[in-house]
Structure formats: C-alpha cells, structure tokens
mmCIF file of C-alpha atoms (C1' of nucleotides) in Angstrom:
data_model
loop_
_atom_site.group_PDB
_atom_site.id
_atom_site.type_symbol
_atom_site.label_atom_id
_atom_site.label_comp_id
_atom_site.label_asym_id
_atom_site.label_seq_id
_atom_site.Cartn_x
_atom_site.Cartn_y
_atom_site.Cartn_z
ATOM 1 C CA MET A 29 -24.830 12.657 -9.258
ATOM 2 C CA ALA A 30 -24.960 11.775 -5.630
ATOM 3 C CA ALA A 31 -20.966 11.715 -5.561
ATOM 4 C CA VAL A 32 -19.429 12.363 -2.171
ATOM 5 C CA ASP A 33 -16.443 14.646 -0.810
ATOM 6 C CA LEU A 34 -13.711 12.206 -0.159
ATOM 7 C CA THR A 35 -11.976 14.673 2.091
ATOM 8 C CA THR A 36 -14.417 13.799 4.640
ATOM 9 C CA HIS A 37 -13.479 10.422 4.487
ATOM 10 C CA PRO A 38 -10.907 9.276 7.083
ATOM 11 C CA GLY A 39 -9.952 6.355 5.040
ATOM 12 C CA HIS A 40 -8.976 8.410 2.085
ATOM 13 C CA LEU A 41 -7.440 10.761 4.158
ATOM 14 C CA ALA A 42 -5.031 8.088 5.509
ATOM 15 C CA ARG A 43 -4.018 6.882 2.102
ATOM 16 C CA ARG A 44 -2.991 10.520 1.127
ATOM 17 C CA LEU A 45 -0.935 11.073 4.302
ATOM 18 C CA GLN A 46 0.586 7.850 3.663
ATOM 19 C CA GLN A 47 1.725 9.134 0.234
ATOM 20 C CA ALA A 48 2.928 12.429 1.588
ATOM 21 C CA HIS A 49 4.744 10.321 4.191
ATOM 22 C CA THR A 50 6.461 8.212 1.640
ATOM 23 C CA LEU A 51 7.499 11.223 -0.567
ATOM 24 C CA LEU A 52 9.215 12.952 2.362
ATOM 25 C CA TRP A 53 10.814 9.726 3.309
ATOM 26 C CA ASN A 54 12.241 9.109 0.108
ATOM 27 C CA ALA A 55 13.438 13.027 0.028
ATOM 28 C CA MET A 56 15.056 13.089 3.574
ATOM 29 C CA VAL A 57 15.551 9.646 4.905
ATOM 30 C CA SER A 58 16.513 6.905 2.322
ATOM 31 C CA GLU A 59 15.723 6.293 -1.406
ATOM 32 C CA GLU A 60 17.126 2.601 -0.458
ATOM 33 C CA ILE A 61 15.645 1.600 2.765
ATOM 34 C CA THR A 62 11.738 1.933 3.124
ATOM 35 C CA SER A 63 9.826 2.772 6.140
ATOM 36 C CA PRO A 64 8.719 -0.618 6.693
ATOM 37 C CA GLN A 65 11.966 -2.277 6.084
ATOM 38 C CA TYR A 66 13.217 0.604 8.616
ATOM 39 C CA ALA A 67 10.438 -0.506 11.286
ATOM 40 C CA VAL A 68 11.504 -4.112 10.838
ATOM 41 C CA MET A 69 15.154 -2.988 11.745
ATOM 42 C CA ASN A 70 13.973 -0.948 14.723
ATOM 43 C CA ALA A 71 12.044 -3.852 16.419
ATOM 44 C CA VAL A 72 15.042 -6.206 15.806
ATOM 45 C CA THR A 73 17.330 -3.628 17.451
ATOM 46 C CA ALA A 74 14.904 -3.190 20.342
ATOM 47 C CA GLU A 75 14.956 -7.277 20.622
ATOM 48 C CA PRO A 76 17.819 -8.844 18.855
ATOM 49 C CA GLY A 77 16.850 -12.455 18.022
ATOM 50 C CA LEU A 78 13.431 -11.938 17.732
ATOM 51 C CA ASP A 79 11.270 -14.429 15.341
ATOM 52 C CA GLN A 80 9.840 -13.176 12.516
ATOM 53 C CA ARG A 81 6.089 -13.621 13.603
ATOM 54 C CA THR A 82 6.638 -11.556 16.553
ATOM 55 C CA VAL A 83 8.552 -8.942 14.353
ATOM 56 C CA GLY A 84 5.063 -8.618 12.611
ATOM 57 C CA GLU A 85 3.393 -8.226 15.838
ATOM 58 C CA ARG A 86 5.535 -5.365 16.959
ATOM 59 C CA VAL A 87 5.256 -3.520 13.479
ATOM 60 C CA SER A 88 1.828 -4.651 12.192
ATOM 61 C CA LEU A 89 2.577 -6.871 9.604
ATOM 62 C CA ASP A 90 1.407 -10.315 8.620
ATOM 63 C CA ARG A 91 3.515 -13.168 8.078
ATOM 64 C CA SER A 92 3.989 -13.024 4.565
ATOM 65 C CA THR A 93 4.789 -9.337 4.455
ATOM 66 C CA VAL A 94 7.679 -9.575 7.134
ATOM 67 C CA ALA A 95 8.995 -12.575 5.248
ATOM 68 C CA GLU A 96 9.260 -10.455 2.041
ATOM 69 C CA VAL A 97 10.824 -7.632 3.986
ATOM 70 C CA VAL A 98 13.081 -9.660 5.731
ATOM 71 C CA GLY A 99 14.087 -11.151 2.645
ATOM 72 C CA ARG A 100 15.105 -7.791 1.275
ATOM 73 C CA LEU A 101 16.932 -6.648 4.280
ATOM 74 C CA ILE A 102 19.166 -10.039 3.973
ATOM 75 C CA ARG A 103 19.685 -9.448 0.267
ATOM 76 C CA ARG A 104 21.289 -6.257 1.285
ATOM 77 C CA GLU A 105 23.148 -7.839 3.953
ATOM 78 C CA LEU A 106 21.941 -5.641 6.762
ATOM 79 C CA LEU A 107 19.954 -8.695 8.520
ATOM 80 C CA ASP A 108 20.864 -12.487 9.346
ATOM 81 C CA LYS A 109 18.361 -14.996 9.745
ATOM 82 C CA VAL A 110 19.533 -18.113 11.994
ATOM 83 C CA ARG A 111 17.173 -21.289 12.767
ATOM 84 C CA ASP A 112 16.400 -21.301 16.259
ATOM 85 C CA PRO A 113 17.979 -24.546 17.751
ATOM 86 C CA GLN A 114 15.518 -24.379 20.333
ATOM 87 C CA ASP A 115 12.763 -24.230 17.951
ATOM 88 C CA GLY A 116 12.973 -25.567 14.728
ATOM 89 C CA ARG A 117 10.358 -23.883 13.294
ATOM 90 C CA ARG A 118 11.765 -20.333 14.156
ATOM 91 C CA TYR A 119 14.141 -18.192 12.522
ATOM 92 C CA LEU A 120 16.020 -15.612 14.823
ATOM 93 C CA LEU A 121 16.822 -12.293 13.209
ATOM 94 C CA ARG A 122 19.749 -10.032 14.279
ATOM 95 C CA LEU A 123 21.048 -7.118 12.364
ATOM 96 C CA THR A 124 24.671 -7.156 10.794
ATOM 97 C CA GLU A 125 27.307 -4.699 11.632
ATOM 98 C CA GLU A 126 26.141 -2.772 8.800
ATOM 99 C CA GLY A 127 22.433 -3.118 9.495
ATOM 100 C CA ALA A 128 23.243 -1.400 12.880
ATOM 101 C CA ARG A 129 24.918 1.287 11.428
ATOM 102 C CA THR A 130 22.316 1.859 8.898
ATOM 103 C CA HIS A 131 19.665 1.847 11.609
ATOM 104 C CA ARG A 132 21.661 4.471 13.818
ATOM 105 C CA ARG A 133 21.712 6.610 10.782
ATOM 106 C CA LEU A 134 18.066 6.297 9.500
ATOM 107 C CA THR A 135 17.022 7.016 13.105
ATOM 108 C CA VAL A 136 18.562 10.523 13.066
ATOM 109 C CA ARG A 137 17.245 11.337 9.468
ATOM 110 C CA ALA A 138 13.713 9.891 10.300
ATOM 111 C CA ALA A 139 13.298 12.094 13.661
ATOM 112 C CA ARG A 140 14.020 15.290 11.475
ATOM 113 C CA MET A 141 11.778 14.023 8.608
ATOM 114 C CA ASN A 142 9.160 13.927 11.486
ATOM 115 C CA GLN A 143 9.846 17.495 12.374
ATOM 116 C CA VAL A 144 9.267 18.553 8.989
ATOM 117 C CA LEU A 145 6.060 16.426 8.527
ATOM 118 C CA LEU A 146 4.205 18.002 11.569
ATOM 119 C CA ALA A 147 5.537 21.390 11.058
ATOM 120 C CA PRO A 148 2.170 22.905 9.782
ATOM 121 C CA LEU A 149 0.542 21.945 13.101
ATOM 122 C CA GLY A 150 1.334 23.657 16.547
ATOM 123 C CA THR A 151 3.111 21.663 19.565
ATOM 124 C CA GLU A 152 -0.111 20.925 21.200
ATOM 125 C CA GLU A 153 -1.583 19.830 17.996
ATOM 126 C CA GLN A 154 0.987 17.493 17.025
ATOM 127 C CA ASP A 155 0.568 15.300 20.504
ATOM 128 C CA LEU A 156 -3.224 15.384 19.582
ATOM 129 C CA PHE A 157 -2.594 14.410 15.967
ATOM 130 C CA VAL A 158 -0.616 11.480 17.187
ATOM 131 C CA ASP A 159 -3.164 10.791 19.921
ATOM 132 C CA LEU A 160 -6.091 10.689 17.794
ATOM 133 C CA ILE A 161 -4.636 8.391 15.016
ATOM 134 C CA ARG A 162 -3.480 6.077 17.646
ATOM 135 C CA ARG A 163 -7.040 6.055 19.320
ATOM 136 C CA VAL A 164 -8.810 5.272 16.071
ATOM 137 C CA SER A 165 -6.280 2.726 14.783
ATOM 138 C CA GLU A 166 -6.390 0.763 18.058
ATOM 139 C CA ALA A 167 -9.967 1.039 18.474
ATOM 140 C CA ALA A 168 -10.422 -0.463 14.923
ATOM 141 C CA GLU A 169 -7.733 -3.211 15.819
ATOM 142 C CA THR A 170 -9.656 -4.730 18.697
ATOM 143 C CA LEU A 171 -12.612 -4.381 16.721
ATOM 144 C CA ARG A 172 -10.847 -7.240 14.573
ATOM 145 C CA ARG A 173 -9.272 -9.296 17.143
ATOM 146 C CA PRO A 174 -12.406 -10.120 19.246
ATOM 147 C CA VAL A 175 -10.394 -10.307 22.629
ATOM 148 C CA MET B 21 19.850 -0.581 21.458
ATOM 149 C CA ALA B 22 18.888 2.881 20.490
ATOM 150 C CA ALA B 23 15.637 1.615 19.364
ATOM 151 C CA VAL B 24 12.815 4.195 18.673
ATOM 152 C CA ASP B 25 9.094 3.948 19.798
ATOM 153 C CA LEU B 26 7.099 3.706 16.489
ATOM 154 C CA THR B 27 3.904 4.819 17.803
ATOM 155 C CA THR B 28 5.261 8.299 17.788
ATOM 156 C CA HIS B 29 5.989 8.218 14.043
ATOM 157 C CA PRO B 30 3.306 9.608 12.401
ATOM 158 C CA GLY B 31 4.309 7.477 9.317
ATOM 159 C CA HIS B 32 3.864 4.351 11.010
ATOM 160 C CA LEU B 33 0.571 5.716 12.786
ATOM 161 C CA ALA B 34 -0.752 6.338 8.994
ATOM 162 C CA ARG B 35 0.135 2.550 7.869
ATOM 163 C CA ARG B 36 -1.828 1.226 10.592
ATOM 164 C CA LEU B 37 -4.572 3.412 10.548
ATOM 165 C CA GLN B 38 -4.916 2.436 6.626
ATOM 166 C CA GLN B 39 -4.815 -1.070 7.617
ATOM 167 C CA ALA B 40 -7.372 -0.572 10.153
ATOM 168 C CA HIS B 41 -9.373 1.255 7.585
ATOM 169 C CA THR B 42 -9.084 -1.640 5.038
ATOM 170 C CA LEU B 43 -10.299 -4.217 7.617
ATOM 171 C CA LEU B 44 -13.278 -2.052 8.291
ATOM 172 C CA TRP B 45 -14.100 -1.445 4.753
ATOM 173 C CA ASN B 46 -14.127 -5.151 3.963
ATOM 174 C CA ALA B 47 -16.256 -6.042 7.193
ATOM 175 C CA MET B 48 -18.818 -3.184 6.468
ATOM 176 C CA VAL B 49 -18.450 -1.809 2.935
ATOM 177 C CA SER B 50 -17.470 -4.792 0.220
ATOM 178 C CA GLU B 51 -14.982 -7.208 -0.129
ATOM 179 C CA GLU B 52 -15.556 -6.944 -3.740
ATOM 180 C CA ILE B 53 -14.871 -3.489 -4.647
ATOM 181 C CA THR B 54 -11.817 -1.745 -2.799
ATOM 182 C CA SER B 55 -11.643 1.835 -1.435
ATOM 183 C CA PRO B 56 -9.568 3.182 -4.219
ATOM 184 C CA GLN B 57 -11.823 1.455 -6.727
ATOM 185 C CA TYR B 58 -14.869 3.514 -4.970
ATOM 186 C CA ALA B 59 -12.857 6.453 -5.054
ATOM 187 C CA VAL B 60 -12.605 6.298 -8.855
ATOM 188 C CA MET B 61 -16.001 5.419 -9.327
ATOM 189 C CA ASN B 62 -16.714 8.485 -7.026
ATOM 190 C CA ALA B 63 -15.018 10.747 -9.169
ATOM 191 C CA VAL B 64 -16.643 9.560 -12.121
ATOM 192 C CA THR B 65 -20.055 9.984 -10.811
ATOM 193 C CA ALA B 66 -19.245 13.644 -9.775
ATOM 194 C CA GLU B 67 -17.936 14.188 -13.504
ATOM 195 C CA PRO B 68 -18.901 11.726 -16.007
ATOM 196 C CA GLY B 69 -16.743 11.580 -19.043
ATOM 197 C CA LEU B 70 -13.424 12.375 -17.115
ATOM 198 C CA ASP B 71 -10.127 11.155 -18.574
ATOM 199 C CA GLN B 72 -7.832 9.056 -16.670
ATOM 200 C CA ARG B 73 -5.400 11.540 -15.763
ATOM 201 C CA THR B 74 -7.630 13.825 -14.333
ATOM 202 C CA VAL B 75 -9.442 11.029 -12.426
ATOM 203 C CA GLY B 76 -5.925 10.466 -11.043
ATOM 204 C CA GLU B 77 -5.523 14.053 -9.916
ATOM 205 C CA ARG B 78 -9.097 14.234 -8.469
ATOM 206 C CA VAL B 79 -8.415 10.734 -6.066
ATOM 207 C CA SER B 80 -4.548 11.150 -5.623
ATOM 208 C CA LEU B 81 -3.021 8.556 -7.841
ATOM 209 C CA ASP B 82 -0.661 8.242 -10.534
ATOM 210 C CA ARG B 83 -1.407 7.381 -13.968
ATOM 211 C CA SER B 84 -0.178 3.766 -13.708
ATOM 212 C CA THR B 85 -1.943 2.925 -10.746
ATOM 213 C CA VAL B 86 -5.194 4.743 -12.324
ATOM 214 C CA ALA B 87 -4.882 2.500 -15.183
ATOM 215 C CA GLU B 88 -5.086 -0.790 -13.092
ATOM 216 C CA VAL B 89 -7.891 0.431 -10.875
ATOM 217 C CA VAL B 90 -10.115 1.549 -13.984
ATOM 218 C CA GLY B 91 -8.796 -1.917 -15.699
ATOM 219 C CA ARG B 92 -10.578 -3.499 -12.851
ATOM 220 C CA LEU B 93 -13.619 -1.714 -12.637
ATOM 221 C CA ILE B 94 -14.215 -2.273 -16.852
ATOM 222 C CA ARG B 95 -13.471 -6.118 -16.129
ATOM 223 C CA ARG B 96 -16.371 -6.219 -13.397
ATOM 224 C CA GLU B 97 -18.440 -4.025 -15.967
ATOM 225 C CA LEU B 98 -18.825 -1.173 -13.849
ATOM 226 C CA LEU B 99 -17.272 1.370 -16.087
ATOM 227 C CA ASP B 100 -17.134 2.347 -19.644
ATOM 228 C CA LYS B 101 -14.135 3.438 -21.456
ATOM 229 C CA VAL B 102 -14.111 5.412 -24.815
ATOM 230 C CA ARG B 103 -11.773 7.550 -26.727
ATOM 231 C CA ASP B 104 -12.069 11.148 -26.572
ATOM 232 C CA PRO B 105 -13.255 12.035 -30.318
ATOM 233 C CA GLN B 106 -11.662 15.519 -29.665
ATOM 234 C CA ASP B 107 -8.425 14.087 -28.509
ATOM 235 C CA GLY B 108 -7.263 11.014 -29.515
ATOM 236 C CA ARG B 109 -4.893 10.341 -26.533
ATOM 237 C CA ARG B 110 -7.714 10.600 -23.754
ATOM 238 C CA TYR B 111 -10.285 7.961 -22.858
ATOM 239 C CA LEU B 112 -13.213 9.423 -21.311
ATOM 240 C CA LEU B 113 -14.625 7.139 -18.551
ATOM 241 C CA ARG B 114 -18.294 6.738 -17.502
ATOM 242 C CA LEU B 115 -20.402 4.364 -14.861
ATOM 243 C CA THR B 116 -22.135 1.702 -16.215
ATOM 244 C CA GLU B 117 -25.617 1.359 -15.068
ATOM 245 C CA GLU B 118 -24.811 -1.481 -12.783
ATOM 246 C CA GLY B 119 -21.657 1.083 -11.757
ATOM 247 C CA ALA B 120 -24.007 3.815 -10.740
ATOM 248 C CA ARG B 121 -26.218 1.360 -8.691
ATOM 249 C CA THR B 122 -22.919 0.126 -6.799
ATOM 250 C CA HIS B 123 -21.622 3.420 -6.293
ATOM 251 C CA ARG B 124 -24.933 4.328 -4.808
ATOM 252 C CA ARG B 125 -25.064 1.384 -2.484
ATOM 253 C CA LEU B 126 -21.218 1.737 -1.354
ATOM 254 C CA THR B 127 -22.058 5.334 -0.567
ATOM 255 C CA VAL B 128 -24.385 4.548 2.097
ATOM 256 C CA ARG B 129 -22.454 1.840 3.618
ATOM 257 C CA ALA B 130 -19.411 3.949 3.548
ATOM 258 C CA ALA B 131 -21.028 6.781 5.557
ATOM 259 C CA ARG B 132 -21.837 4.005 8.235
ATOM 260 C CA MET B 133 -18.494 2.774 8.026
ATOM 261 C CA ASN B 134 -16.847 6.314 8.775
ATOM 262 C CA GLN B 135 -19.228 6.680 11.998
ATOM 263 C CA VAL B 136 -17.948 3.586 13.204
ATOM 264 C CA LEU B 137 -14.027 4.047 12.451
ATOM 265 C CA LEU B 138 -14.508 7.474 14.019
ATOM 266 C CA ALA B 139 -16.622 6.218 17.218
ATOM 267 C CA PRO B 140 -13.806 6.402 19.495
ATOM 268 C CA LEU B 141 -13.625 10.122 19.257
ATOM 269 C CA GLY B 142 -15.951 12.852 20.600
ATOM 270 C CA THR B 143 -17.491 15.089 17.949
ATOM 271 C CA GLU B 144 -15.344 17.836 18.240
ATOM 272 C CA GLU B 145 -12.623 15.318 17.918
ATOM 273 C CA GLN B 146 -13.756 14.073 14.932
ATOM 274 C CA ASP B 147 -13.845 17.380 13.160
ATOM 275 C CA LEU B 148 -10.345 18.181 14.408
ATOM 276 C CA PHE B 149 -9.084 14.643 13.340
ATOM 277 C CA VAL B 150 -9.995 15.058 9.715
ATOM 278 C CA ASP B 151 -8.679 18.838 9.653
ATOM 279 C CA LEU B 152 -5.192 17.792 11.317
ATOM 280 C CA ILE B 153 -4.636 15.162 8.691
ATOM 281 C CA ARG B 154 -5.950 17.413 5.831
ATOM 282 C CA ARG B 155 -3.336 19.996 6.760
ATOM 283 C CA VAL B 156 -0.484 17.647 7.211
ATOM 284 C CA SER B 157 -0.957 15.921 3.808
ATOM 285 C CA GLU B 158 -1.594 19.293 2.108
ATOM 286 C CA ALA B 159 1.596 20.790 3.677
ATOM 287 C CA ALA B 160 3.455 17.617 2.161
ATOM 288 C CA GLU B 161 1.981 17.681 -0.880
ATOM 289 C CA THR B 162 2.831 21.257 -1.889
ATOM 290 C CA LEU B 163 6.367 20.689 -0.475
ATOM 291 C CA ARG B 164 6.914 18.195 -3.295
ATOM 292 C CA ARG B 165 4.992 19.715 -5.994
ATOM 293 C CA PRO B 166 6.741 23.391 -6.079
ATOM 294 C CA VAL B 167 3.714 25.644 -7.109
ATOM 295 C "C1'" DG C 3 5.079 -42.771 23.240
ATOM 296 C "C1'" DT C 4 1.640 -41.873 19.524
ATOM 297 C "C1'" DC C 5 -1.691 -38.987 17.246
ATOM 298 C "C1'" DA C 6 -4.338 -34.803 16.594
ATOM 299 C "C1'" DT C 7 -3.755 -29.875 17.153
ATOM 300 C "C1'" DT C 8 -1.154 -25.542 17.032
ATOM 301 C "C1'" DT C 9 2.489 -22.717 15.346
ATOM 302 C "C1'" DA C 10 6.499 -20.840 11.951
ATOM 303 C "C1'" DG C 11 7.309 -19.980 7.830
ATOM 304 C "C1'" DT C 12 6.869 -20.232 2.746
ATOM 305 C "C1'" DC C 13 4.058 -19.787 -1.627
ATOM 306 C "C1'" DA C 14 0.756 -18.308 -5.162
ATOM 307 C "C1'" DG C 15 -2.405 -15.034 -6.233
ATOM 308 C "C1'" DG C 16 -4.783 -10.515 -5.973
ATOM 309 C "C1'" DG C 17 -4.503 -5.649 -5.320
ATOM 310 C "C1'" DC C 18 -2.283 -0.974 -4.466
ATOM 311 C "C1'" DA C 19 1.311 2.729 -5.388
ATOM 312 C "C1'" DC C 20 5.205 4.422 -7.449
ATOM 313 C "C1'" DT C 21 9.407 5.357 -11.254
ATOM 314 C "C1'" DG C 22 11.050 5.426 -15.819
ATOM 315 C "C1'" DA C 23 10.818 3.819 -20.543
ATOM 316 C "C1'" DC C 24 8.277 3.978 -24.523
ATOM 317 C "C1'" DT C 25 4.127 4.874 -28.099
ATOM 318 C "C1'" DA C 26 0.774 7.639 -30.207
ATOM 319 C "C1'" DT C 27 -1.419 12.006 -30.635
ATOM 320 C "C1'" DT C 28 -1.755 16.928 -30.042
ATOM 321 C "C1'" DT C 29 0.058 21.465 -29.834
ATOM 322 C "C1'" DC C 30 3.315 25.169 -30.502
ATOM 323 C "C1'" DG C 31 6.763 27.913 -32.551
ATOM 324 C "C1'" DG C 32 8.743 29.317 -36.333
ATOM 325 C "C1'" DC D 6 3.003 23.794 -42.706
ATOM 326 C "C1'" DC D 7 6.503 21.175 -40.207
ATOM 327 C "C1'" DG D 8 9.287 19.971 -36.597
ATOM 328 C "C1'" DA D 9 9.852 20.109 -31.574
ATOM 329 C "C1'" DA D 10 7.830 19.897 -27.424
ATOM 330 C "C1'" DA D 11 4.111 18.264 -24.396
ATOM 331 C "C1'" DT D 12 0.863 15.285 -22.908
ATOM 332 C "C1'" DA D 13 -2.350 10.635 -22.209
ATOM 333 C "C1'" DG D 14 -1.932 6.250 -21.818
ATOM 334 C "C1'" DT D 15 0.503 1.707 -21.609
ATOM 335 C "C1'" DC D 16 4.281 -1.340 -19.751
ATOM 336 C "C1'" DA D 17 8.237 -3.333 -16.967
ATOM 337 C "C1'" DG D 18 9.969 -3.605 -12.582
ATOM 338 C "C1'" DT D 19 10.045 -2.804 -7.629
ATOM 339 C "C1'" DG D 20 7.875 -2.716 -3.253
ATOM 340 C "C1'" DC D 21 3.985 -3.008 0.257
ATOM 341 C "C1'" DC D 22 -0.235 -5.721 1.868
ATOM 342 C "C1'" DC D 23 -3.456 -9.207 2.514
ATOM 343 C "C1'" DT D 24 -5.600 -14.185 2.039
ATOM 344 C "C1'" DG D 25 -5.653 -18.897 1.860
ATOM 345 C "C1'" DA D 26 -3.242 -23.082 1.109
ATOM 346 C "C1'" DC D 27 0.547 -25.915 2.106
ATOM 347 C "C1'" DT D 28 4.849 -27.926 4.835
ATOM 348 C "C1'" DA D 29 7.531 -28.852 8.753
ATOM 349 C "C1'" DA D 30 8.230 -28.625 13.513
ATOM 350 C "C1'" DA D 31 6.690 -28.666 18.135
ATOM 351 C "C1'" DT D 32 3.198 -29.367 21.863
ATOM 352 C "C1'" DG D 33 -0.387 -31.659 24.008
ATOM 353 C "C1'" DA D 34 -3.841 -35.211 25.148
ATOM 354 C "C1'" DC D 35 -4.737 -39.533 25.755
#
DNA sequence: GTCATTTAGTCAGGGCACTGACTATTTCGG
DNA sequence: CCGAAATAGTCAGTGCCCTGACTAAATGAC
C-alpha cells in the first residue's frame, strides 16, 4: 500500500488545471491557435520587433520552444521574422496584418474564457487564486535562477 | 498595441506553475522518473492489478498517454503488464519489486518537495491554494464531461 | 586587430498530452 | 446463437517543453 492522495500534490493539481484550461480554450477561444501561440503573439503585440530570445523571456519559454511556436505562426502567416541588420544573430518578430487581427479577436474571447474558468470562485477568491499561483511560481523560479 | 497582461490569465499561470514544479521535481525528487510516471506508479500501488484505462481515469490521462508512460515504466522494469484472463482486451498492471521500492523512495522526497514548493505561502494559504485549484479544475472538467 | 568568450538561433532526442482511426475482444439485443 | 454496439489498447499525427550539442555572429580583452 502506502499510496498517496495526489489531490494534495500541487504539481498534480497544476497539471489538471492546465488540462482543464486547454479544454476550455479549445471550446471558447480557438481550435487553431493554442494558448502558447497566443502568448507569443501577445508579447510581439506589446513590443513589436522583439527577438525570439526576449519573447521567450516574456512568456516563459526556452529558445527551442519559442523557435517551434514561432515557426508555426509563420507557417500560418500570422507572424514575420527578419534578420536584425544591427545584429546578425537575431531575428526580429512582427505580426502580419492578419496576425494583429487574429490577436485582437482572440483577446476578446480569452477574456470571456477566463471568466468562465474562474466562475466557480467568488470575486475575492479569484484575485486570491491568481495571487497565490503567482507567488508560488515566482518563488520556485528564483529558486532555480540564483540571483 | 492592445496587448494584455498575461500574469492575470490563469491558464498562463498554470503553465508557469507546472514549469516551476517540474524544475523542483528534477532537483529534489528524481531526474529519471517524471511526475506523471510517479502518478501512475502511485495509482497501481493503491490498487494493484488495475487496467490502463482505469489508471488513466485515476491520474487524469487519456489512453494514449497512459500507454506511453506505462511503456517507459516497463522498459525500466518498474512495472509489469499481463493480459487479463477474464477479459482479453485488458492489461493488468502491477509494480515490480524494484518499482515498489522506487515508489516508496520517491514518496518521501515528493513530500519534501511539496513543502518547499508551498513554502512561500502561510499554512492557511497552502490549504486555500490547494482548495482553489481543485475547485477550478473540477468545475472545468464537469463542464466538458456533461454528467 | 586578433583571438577567446558570449550570445541567438537551430537541431536531435526524450517526454507529456491530445485527437482520430484502427484492431481485437467482449457484451448485448433479438 | 449471431450480428451490432461498446470497450481496451495501439498507432499516426500534431503540438508543447526541456536539455545538450552545434553554428554563426558579435563582443571584449589584450
């Protein structure tokens, strides 16, 4: 025996929360564009001309994963990538017209989805929820990156 | 412009929480055995002779993913799989001796890791955290699976 | 000014997670 | 009993996510 109740393990709960979120995202936001793809588009919207590495920093993805996600967005013609003339190592990212349109559309839907996702909680609980997750994640991140 | 602050999006936070957890898991529990693999071992410990589909139900994984994870545990000789003589469609799962030992060892370490992960929160906050995540996930799950 | 170091991006490889199509087996209706 | 429907597992395909090794470009120390 000696089995454990996984519903007390935050890691297990985090995985289930993400599954639940993905399900809802597909149903209410988009079946084509995933949530990480949207996050990248959002970062480029906030700071057009960002390079891949910095985008990764903004949305919490490593270089390899950003490259994959960026590749998919380019294939869908939502994103453009040009060499930085100032620094030949970098690629500068920018949304296409269609990319900007798509981002705007998904932003509206994502807001609605977030409301549905958090609906089971009261108003103060919702703020608390976001705050608690953020504190735990940030603490763990600085734990790895010894400032 | 019109970019959004992702740190208010629970989906984004869930992803970051999982990343933080994985990092800590690798550092404090095991670099060999992943957290989903441990979850499967734990389910089989609780109910030896479970079939794959039910294991998936217990740990929130679909059939395909369970098959992959089970395959890896078998390759490592932590798990055994035999056809159910009663029902030729099923495979019955059982930990090997080494699997049971490994599960016990990781259980101790996972408990320590959970303490570290939740350390930034006060005692009541920790309970609240677990409760809030659980409520949100469960609500979203029943939303898709119309009982 | 040249060489060592750092940096941005790519690629191979491993693991998680889902869908949809397929196979084999069981079960159920008649 | 027999054929249809349901069920357990597999497989192919897509996407996310990381590490470690590699290439090309820029930077910095001398």
